[in-house]
Amino acid sequence: MHTAVPHATLLAEQHKYVFPAVKPYFPDPLVLKEAHGVRARDDRDVEYLDLFAGILTTGVGHCHPAVVDAVREQVGRLGHTSTLYVTEPQIEAAKRLAAIAPGALQKTFFTNSGTEAIETAIMTARLYTGRTEIVALRLAYHGRSLMATSLTAHSPWRPLASPVAGFTHALSPYPYRCPFKQPCDDGCVERFASDVEEVIRTTTNGRPAAFIAETIQGVGGYIVPPHGYFQRVAEIIRSYGGLLIIDEVQAGFGRTGEHWFGIEHWGVEPDIMVMAKGIASGLPVGATIARADVADAWTAKTISTFGGNPISMAAMVATLDVMREENVPARATARGAQLRAGLEALAERFPWIGDVRGMGLMRAVELVRDPRTKEPDGKRAAALLSATREERVLVGLGGLFGNVIRIGPSMLITEEEMAEGIARFGRACERADRAAVA
Ligand code: PMP
């Protein structure tokens, strides 16, 4: 849609016609009108280098020509059928997922969002096991529905008091804020894993349906569990007869480098895996893939009118083609190493950068008032976010205290573009440093 509505009118109308719970970044929100590759342009014709990719979603860049062509072609041929009819694009997309998903994951149910894909995963685990209770992690984010907000463990993202029962939360395996030992080391894995077992023993009936976790806690601020963690929790949940559900909504599709999915770094095969965001370059696709016997346990009727629609599926297949041709896992490893080195150099300069973490092209810096006390510094993070806008680079905010800056650009970003992004982010850090001094 090409409009020339004045900036102030647009914001006034957003205020009037859109739920206020939808809170864009910045007091004077950015109005984006066009984007290609890693560049986005606002309504005042200012160009930004996009290092957040619509929350890690335009994984092969904005408006990739191959994806645009696939959508154009499909929308002019067959735009909608519902799941009452079989379509080639949906089967092709499901086959592609089965080919790259770890282990025995084979059958997929397509929806329109990560939230719905999570709902599908929980329902499937409950149907397969005949049990209800689910163990999740504190600082998890799994979506915005009644159920998913109960599963999510961030008070700001929980509008109601646990509207759906049956969820319980173990400690977040958060090395920077490890409650057991500082610095956290491999010995802490057993302690974090023991907490999962204790939660099963003390807060469930001892017969959990599943354990669910993001491979890297996204909204939590790119928290990477220590080596060995997923191996241990997989053993524990299975020893209690429950399934392992892995949420790859943010970490999937090459984002963490080297592999297609984050969980592969731990060498663990989930029973159910959930994907969305980068799967179709921004077309609304959520996917829940399960082992065949697990998927087959759902015998009641179900339908998703829009889920797996031919246009979204065509975008997904085209996205996966580009990802394979461009070898995005290897690119994410290379550009991720460059980004990490850049962020670590900034951490040397600015003592308020308490932690640099992440994997591949999913990297974060956690801001603190004092590196010894690690007191979260949400104010500095807000100042830094504003400063990034001044420097014309887009990044994200996260963490329970809003004190984590998240970076996750298109995985097709070039070395030069990444260098430019790091330089701009560095200048934003200088501004944020001065702002706090002033
Ligand atoms: N899981 C994770 C890990 C997410 O980051 C998100 C979205 N931020 C969701 C699930 C929910 O996805 P959606 O917003 O598409 O419903």
Coordinates of C-alpha atoms and ligand atoms in Angstrom, one line a residue:
M1 CA 0.0 0.0 0.0
H2 CA 1.5 3.3 -1.0
T3 CA 0.3 6.1 1.1
A4 CA 1.3 9.7 1.8
V5 CA -0.4 10.1 5.1
P6 CA 1.6 12.6 7.2
H7 CA 3.6 11.1 10.0
A8 CA 1.7 12.8 12.8
T9 CA -1.7 11.7 11.3
L10 CA -0.5 8.1 11.0
L11 CA 0.6 8.0 14.7
A12 CA -2.7 9.7 15.8
E13 CA -4.6 7.1 13.9
Q14 CA -2.6 4.2 15.3
H15 CA -3.4 5.5 18.7
K16 CA -7.1 5.8 17.8
Y17 CA -7.6 2.5 15.9
V18 CA -5.0 0.0 17.2
F19 CA -4.9 -1.6 20.7
P20 CA -2.6 0.4 22.9
A21 CA -0.9 -2.9 24.0
V22 CA 0.8 -2.8 20.6
K23 CA 3.8 -0.7 21.6
P24 CA 6.2 0.3 18.9
Y25 CA 9.8 1.2 19.8
F26 CA 10.6 4.8 20.5
P27 CA 8.4 7.7 21.9
D28 CA 8.2 8.9 18.3
P29 CA 7.7 5.6 16.6
L30 CA 9.5 4.8 13.4
V31 CA 7.2 4.4 10.4
L32 CA 8.8 2.1 7.9
K33 CA 7.6 2.2 4.3
E34 CA 10.1 0.2 2.3
A35 CA 12.9 -2.3 2.8
H36 CA 15.2 -4.4 0.6
G37 CA 18.0 -6.7 1.8
V38 CA 19.4 -5.2 5.0
R39 CA 18.2 -1.6 4.3
A40 CA 14.9 -0.2 5.5
R41 CA 13.5 3.3 4.7
D42 CA 11.2 5.4 6.8
D43 CA 8.4 7.8 5.9
R44 CA 10.9 10.7 6.0
D45 CA 13.2 8.9 3.6
V46 CA 15.8 8.1 6.2
E47 CA 17.6 4.8 5.5
Y48 CA 18.5 2.4 8.2
L49 CA 20.8 -0.6 8.3
D50 CA 18.5 -3.3 9.7
L51 CA 20.3 -5.6 12.2
F52 CA 17.1 -7.0 13.7
A53 CA 15.3 -8.2 10.6
G54 CA 11.7 -7.8 11.9
I55 CA 12.6 -9.9 15.0
L56 CA 14.9 -12.4 13.2
T57 CA 12.2 -13.0 10.5
T58 CA 13.6 -11.6 7.2
G59 CA 16.4 -14.1 7.5
V60 CA 17.4 -13.8 3.8
G61 CA 16.8 -10.1 3.8
H62 CA 13.7 -7.9 3.1
C63 CA 11.8 -8.6 -0.1
H64 CA 14.3 -11.2 -1.4
P65 CA 13.6 -11.3 -5.2
A66 CA 13.2 -15.1 -5.3
V67 CA 10.6 -15.0 -2.4
V68 CA 8.8 -12.1 -4.0
D69 CA 8.6 -13.9 -7.3
A70 CA 7.4 -17.1 -5.7
V71 CA 4.6 -15.2 -3.9
R72 CA 3.6 -13.3 -7.0
E73 CA 3.4 -16.4 -9.1
Q74 CA 1.4 -18.4 -6.5
V75 CA -1.0 -15.6 -5.6
G76 CA -2.0 -15.4 -9.3
R77 CA -2.5 -19.1 -9.6
L78 CA -4.0 -20.5 -6.4
G79 CA -4.3 -18.3 -3.4
H80 CA -6.4 -20.2 -0.9
T81 CA -7.9 -23.7 -0.4
S82 CA -8.1 -24.4 3.4
T83 CA -6.8 -27.6 4.7
L84 CA -9.9 -29.4 3.3
Y85 CA -7.9 -29.8 0.1
V86 CA -4.4 -31.1 -0.6
T87 CA -2.0 -28.7 -2.3
E88 CA 1.4 -29.2 -3.7
P89 CA 3.1 -26.3 -2.0
Q90 CA 2.1 -27.6 1.4
I91 CA 3.4 -31.1 0.8
E92 CA 6.6 -29.6 -0.7
A93 CA 7.1 -27.4 2.4
A94 CA 6.5 -30.3 4.8
K95 CA 8.9 -32.5 2.9
R96 CA 11.6 -29.8 3.0
L97 CA 11.2 -29.5 6.8
A98 CA 11.4 -33.2 7.4
A99 CA 14.6 -33.3 5.3
I100 CA 16.4 -30.8 7.5
A101 CA 14.8 -31.4 10.9
P102 CA 16.9 -33.4 13.4
G103 CA 16.3 -37.1 14.2
A104 CA 13.0 -38.7 13.5
L105 CA 11.0 -35.5 13.2
Q106 CA 8.8 -36.1 10.2
K107 CA 5.1 -34.8 10.2
T108 CA 4.2 -31.1 10.3
F109 CA 1.1 -29.1 11.1
F110 CA 1.2 -25.7 9.6
T111 CA -0.4 -22.6 11.3
N112 CA 0.0 -18.8 11.0
S113 CA 2.2 -17.9 13.9
G114 CA 4.7 -19.1 16.5
T115 CA 2.0 -18.9 19.1
E116 CA -0.3 -21.3 17.3
A117 CA 2.6 -23.6 16.6
I118 CA 3.3 -23.7 20.3
E119 CA -0.4 -24.4 21.0
T120 CA -0.2 -27.3 18.6
A121 CA 2.9 -28.7 20.2
I122 CA 1.4 -28.6 23.7
M123 CA -1.9 -30.2 22.5
T124 CA 0.1 -32.9 20.6
A125 CA 2.2 -33.7 23.7
R126 CA -0.9 -34.0 25.9
L127 CA -2.7 -36.2 23.4
Y128 CA 0.4 -38.5 22.9
T129 CA 1.1 -38.9 26.6
G130 CA -2.4 -38.7 28.0
R131 CA -1.0 -36.3 30.5
T132 CA -1.4 -32.6 31.0
E133 CA 1.5 -31.0 33.0
I134 CA 4.2 -29.2 31.2
V135 CA 7.6 -28.1 32.6
A136 CA 8.9 -24.9 31.0
L137 CA 11.7 -22.4 31.9
R138 CA 11.6 -19.1 33.7
L139 CA 12.4 -16.2 31.3
A140 CA 10.8 -18.3 28.5
Y141 CA 8.7 -16.6 25.8
H142 CA 6.4 -18.8 23.8
G143 CA 3.6 -16.5 22.5
R144 CA 0.6 -14.3 23.1
S145 CA -2.5 -16.6 23.4
L146 CA -4.2 -17.4 26.7
M147 CA -2.2 -20.7 26.9
A148 CA 1.1 -19.3 25.6
T149 CA 1.1 -16.4 28.1
S150 CA 0.8 -18.9 30.9
L151 CA 3.7 -20.8 29.5
T152 CA 5.7 -17.6 29.1
A153 CA 7.6 -16.7 32.2
H154 CA 8.1 -12.9 32.0
S155 CA 5.6 -10.9 34.1
P156 CA 5.5 -8.0 31.5
W157 CA 4.2 -10.4 28.9
R158 CA 1.6 -12.0 31.1
P159 CA -1.5 -9.8 31.1
L160 CA -3.6 -12.2 33.2
A161 CA -2.7 -14.3 36.2
S162 CA -2.0 -17.7 34.7
P163 CA -5.3 -18.1 32.8
V164 CA -4.4 -21.7 31.8
A165 CA -3.2 -24.2 34.4
G166 CA -0.8 -27.1 34.0
F167 CA 2.5 -25.2 33.6
T168 CA 5.4 -25.0 36.0
H169 CA 8.8 -23.3 35.5
A170 CA 12.3 -24.4 36.3
L171 CA 15.3 -22.2 36.6
S172 CA 16.6 -20.5 33.5
P173 CA 20.0 -21.9 32.6
Y174 CA 21.4 -18.4 32.5
P175 CA 25.2 -18.5 32.9
Y176 CA 25.7 -14.7 33.3
R177 CA 23.3 -14.8 36.3
C178 CA 24.0 -18.3 37.5
P179 CA 22.7 -18.7 41.0
F180 CA 25.1 -21.5 41.8
K181 CA 28.6 -20.3 40.9
Q182 CA 30.3 -17.3 39.4
P183 CA 31.7 -17.6 36.8
C184 CA 29.3 -20.4 35.9
D185 CA 31.0 -23.6 34.7
D186 CA 30.2 -27.0 33.4
G187 CA 29.5 -28.2 36.9
C188 CA 26.5 -26.0 37.0
V189 CA 24.8 -28.0 34.2
E190 CA 24.0 -30.7 36.7
R191 CA 22.5 -28.1 39.1
F192 CA 20.3 -26.5 36.5
A193 CA 19.2 -30.0 35.3
S194 CA 18.5 -31.1 38.9
D195 CA 16.2 -28.1 39.2
V196 CA 14.1 -29.5 36.3
E197 CA 13.9 -32.8 38.1
E198 CA 13.0 -31.1 41.4
V199 CA 10.3 -29.1 39.7
I200 CA 8.9 -32.4 38.2
R201 CA 8.9 -34.0 41.7
T202 CA 7.6 -31.1 43.7
T203 CA 5.2 -29.1 41.4
T204 CA 3.7 -31.8 39.2
N205 CA 2.1 -35.1 39.9
G206 CA 5.3 -36.7 38.7
R207 CA 3.9 -37.6 35.3
P208 CA 4.7 -34.6 33.1
A209 CA 3.6 -34.5 29.5
A210 CA 6.6 -32.6 28.3
F211 CA 9.5 -30.3 29.0
I212 CA 9.6 -27.3 26.7
A213 CA 12.4 -24.8 26.1
E214 CA 13.8 -22.4 23.5
T215 CA 17.3 -23.4 22.5
I216 CA 18.3 -19.9 23.1
Q217 CA 15.9 -17.8 25.2
G218 CA 15.0 -15.0 22.8
V219 CA 12.9 -12.5 24.5
G220 CA 14.8 -13.4 27.7
G221 CA 17.9 -11.8 26.0
Y222 CA 19.6 -14.5 24.0
I223 CA 20.4 -16.7 27.0
V224 CA 22.5 -19.7 25.8
P225 CA 22.2 -22.7 28.1
P226 CA 25.6 -24.2 29.0
H227 CA 27.1 -27.2 27.2
G228 CA 25.5 -30.5 28.2
Y229 CA 22.3 -28.9 29.5
F230 CA 19.9 -30.2 26.9
Q231 CA 21.4 -33.7 26.9
R232 CA 20.7 -33.8 30.7
V233 CA 17.2 -32.4 30.6
A234 CA 16.3 -34.7 27.7
E235 CA 17.3 -37.7 29.8
I236 CA 15.4 -36.4 32.8
I237 CA 12.1 -35.6 31.0
R238 CA 12.2 -39.0 29.2
S239 CA 13.0 -40.8 32.4
Y240 CA 9.7 -39.4 33.7
G241 CA 7.8 -40.5 30.5
G242 CA 7.5 -37.0 29.1
L243 CA 8.4 -35.6 25.7
L244 CA 11.0 -33.0 24.8
I245 CA 9.6 -30.0 22.9
I246 CA 12.1 -27.5 21.5
D247 CA 11.0 -24.0 20.4
E248 CA 13.2 -22.9 17.5
V249 CA 11.0 -19.9 16.6
Q250 CA 13.9 -17.5 16.9
A251 CA 16.9 -19.9 16.7
G252 CA 15.9 -22.0 13.7
F253 CA 16.9 -21.9 10.1
G254 CA 20.6 -21.5 10.3
R255 CA 20.5 -18.5 12.7
T256 CA 22.8 -20.1 15.3
G257 CA 25.4 -21.0 12.6
E258 CA 26.7 -24.4 11.4
H259 CA 23.4 -26.2 11.7
W260 CA 19.9 -25.7 10.5
F261 CA 18.5 -25.7 14.1
G262 CA 19.9 -24.5 17.4
I263 CA 19.3 -27.7 19.2
E264 CA 21.7 -29.6 16.9
H265 CA 24.6 -27.8 18.7
W266 CA 23.7 -29.9 21.7
G267 CA 23.3 -33.1 19.6
V268 CA 19.8 -33.7 21.0
E269 CA 16.8 -34.9 19.0
P270 CA 13.5 -33.4 20.2
D271 CA 10.2 -35.3 20.0
I272 CA 8.4 -32.1 18.8
M273 CA 9.9 -28.9 17.4
V274 CA 8.3 -25.5 16.8
M275 CA 9.2 -23.0 14.2
A276 CA 8.0 -19.7 12.8
K277 CA 9.6 -16.2 12.2
G278 CA 12.4 -16.8 9.6
I279 CA 10.7 -19.8 8.0
A280 CA 9.0 -17.9 5.3
S281 CA 10.7 -14.4 5.2
G282 CA 7.7 -12.7 6.9
L283 CA 4.8 -14.5 5.4
P284 CA 2.8 -15.8 8.3
V285 CA 3.9 -19.4 8.9
G286 CA 4.1 -21.4 12.1
A287 CA 5.1 -25.0 11.9
T288 CA 5.0 -27.9 14.5
I289 CA 7.0 -30.9 13.4
A290 CA 6.8 -34.2 15.4
R291 CA 7.9 -37.8 15.3
A292 CA 5.4 -39.7 13.2
D293 CA 4.0 -41.7 16.1
V294 CA 3.6 -38.5 18.2
A295 CA 1.8 -36.7 15.4
D296 CA -0.4 -39.8 14.8
A297 CA -1.7 -39.6 18.4
W298 CA -3.9 -36.6 17.3
T299 CA -7.0 -38.5 16.1
A300 CA -9.7 -35.8 16.7
K301 CA -10.6 -33.5 13.9
T302 CA -8.7 -30.2 13.4
I303 CA -8.5 -27.6 10.8
S304 CA -6.6 -24.4 10.1
T305 CA -8.4 -22.3 7.5
F306 CA -5.3 -20.3 6.6
G307 CA -2.6 -22.7 8.0
G308 CA -0.4 -24.1 5.2
N309 CA -2.0 -21.8 2.6
P310 CA -0.4 -22.0 -0.8
I311 CA 1.0 -18.4 -0.8
S312 CA 2.7 -18.8 2.6
M313 CA 4.0 -22.2 1.6
A314 CA 5.4 -20.9 -1.7
A315 CA 7.2 -18.2 0.3
M316 CA 8.5 -20.9 2.6
V317 CA 9.8 -23.2 -0.1
A318 CA 11.5 -20.2 -1.9
T319 CA 13.0 -19.1 1.4
L320 CA 14.4 -22.5 2.1
D321 CA 15.8 -22.7 -1.4
V322 CA 17.6 -19.4 -0.9
M323 CA 18.9 -20.6 2.5
R324 CA 20.3 -23.8 1.0
E325 CA 21.8 -22.1 -2.1
E326 CA 23.4 -19.4 0.0
N327 CA 24.4 -21.9 2.8
V328 CA 23.1 -19.7 5.5
P329 CA 24.3 -21.8 8.4
A330 CA 27.9 -21.2 7.3
R331 CA 27.3 -17.5 6.6
A332 CA 25.8 -17.1 10.1
T333 CA 28.9 -18.7 11.6
A334 CA 31.3 -16.4 9.7
R335 CA 29.3 -13.1 10.0
G336 CA 28.4 -14.1 13.6
A337 CA 32.1 -14.4 14.5
Q338 CA 32.7 -10.9 13.0
L339 CA 29.8 -9.5 15.0
R340 CA 30.9 -11.2 18.2
A341 CA 34.5 -9.8 17.8
G342 CA 33.0 -6.3 17.2
L343 CA 30.8 -6.5 20.3
E344 CA 33.6 -7.8 22.4
A345 CA 35.8 -4.9 21.4
L346 CA 32.9 -2.6 22.5
A347 CA 32.7 -4.4 25.8
E348 CA 36.4 -3.6 26.4
R349 CA 35.6 0.1 25.9
F350 CA 32.4 0.4 27.8
P351 CA 32.3 -1.2 31.3
W352 CA 28.5 -1.1 31.3
I353 CA 28.4 -3.9 28.7
G354 CA 28.4 -6.7 31.3
D355 CA 28.0 -9.6 28.9
V356 CA 28.4 -10.4 25.2
R357 CA 26.7 -13.7 24.3
G358 CA 24.7 -15.6 21.7
M359 CA 25.5 -17.9 18.8
G360 CA 25.9 -17.3 15.0
L361 CA 23.8 -14.3 14.0
M362 CA 21.8 -14.2 17.2
R363 CA 23.9 -12.0 19.5
A364 CA 23.2 -9.8 22.5
V365 CA 24.9 -7.4 24.9
E366 CA 23.6 -7.2 28.5
L367 CA 23.9 -3.7 30.1
V368 CA 24.6 -3.3 33.8
R369 CA 25.2 -0.4 36.2
D370 CA 28.3 -2.1 37.5
P371 CA 30.0 -5.2 36.1
R372 CA 30.6 -6.5 39.7
T373 CA 27.1 -6.2 41.0
K374 CA 25.5 -6.9 37.6
E375 CA 22.6 -4.7 38.5
P376 CA 20.5 -4.5 35.3
D377 CA 20.6 -1.1 33.5
G378 CA 17.4 -0.7 31.6
K379 CA 17.8 3.1 31.4
R380 CA 21.2 2.8 29.6
A381 CA 19.6 0.2 27.3
A382 CA 16.8 2.7 26.5
A383 CA 19.3 5.4 25.8
L384 CA 21.3 3.1 23.6
L385 CA 18.2 2.1 21.7
S386 CA 17.5 5.8 21.0
A387 CA 21.1 6.3 20.0
T388 CA 21.0 3.4 17.5
R389 CA 18.1 5.3 15.8
E390 CA 20.3 8.4 15.6
E391 CA 23.0 6.3 14.0
R392 CA 20.5 4.8 11.6
V393 CA 20.8 1.2 12.6
L394 CA 18.0 -1.0 13.8
V395 CA 18.5 -3.4 16.8
G396 CA 16.1 -5.0 19.3
L397 CA 15.6 -4.8 23.1
G398 CA 15.1 -7.7 25.4
G399 CA 15.6 -9.2 28.9
L400 CA 13.3 -9.2 31.9
F401 CA 14.6 -5.7 32.8
G402 CA 14.8 -4.4 29.2
N403 CA 18.5 -4.2 29.6
V404 CA 19.6 -6.4 26.7
I405 CA 20.3 -5.3 23.2
R406 CA 19.5 -8.0 20.6
I407 CA 21.1 -8.2 17.2
G408 CA 19.9 -10.7 14.5
P409 CA 20.3 -9.4 10.9
S410 CA 19.6 -11.0 7.6
M411 CA 21.9 -14.0 7.2
L412 CA 22.8 -12.7 3.8
I413 CA 24.5 -9.6 5.3
T414 CA 27.9 -9.1 3.7
E415 CA 31.2 -8.5 5.5
E416 CA 31.1 -4.8 4.6
E417 CA 27.6 -4.3 5.7
M418 CA 28.4 -6.1 9.0
A419 CA 31.4 -3.9 9.5
E420 CA 29.2 -0.8 8.9
G421 CA 26.7 -2.1 11.4
I422 CA 29.3 -2.6 14.1
A423 CA 30.7 0.8 13.4
R424 CA 27.2 2.4 13.7
F425 CA 26.4 0.4 16.8
G426 CA 29.8 1.5 18.3
R427 CA 28.9 5.2 17.6
A428 CA 25.6 4.6 19.3
C429 CA 27.4 3.2 22.3
E430 CA 29.5 6.4 22.5
R431 CA 26.3 8.5 22.4
A432 CA 24.8 6.3 25.2
D433 CA 28.0 6.6 27.2
R434 CA 27.9 10.4 26.9
A435 CA 24.2 10.6 27.6
A436 CA 24.6 8.9 31.0
V437 CA 27.5 11.1 31.9
A438 CA 25.6 14.3 31.0
Ligands
PMP1 N1 8.4 -18.6 20.6 C1 9.4 -17.8 20.6 C2 10.7 -18.3 21.0 C3 9.3 -16.5 20.2 O1 10.3 -15.7 20.2 C4 8.0 -16.1 19.7 C5 7.8 -14.6 19.2 N2 8.6 -13.7 19.8 C6 6.9 -17.0 19.8 C7 7.2 -18.3 20.2 C8 5.5 -16.6 19.3 O2 5.5 -16.3 17.9 P1 4.4 -15.4 17.3 O3 4.7 -14.0 17.7 O4 4.6 -15.6 15.8 O5 3.1 -15.8 17.7

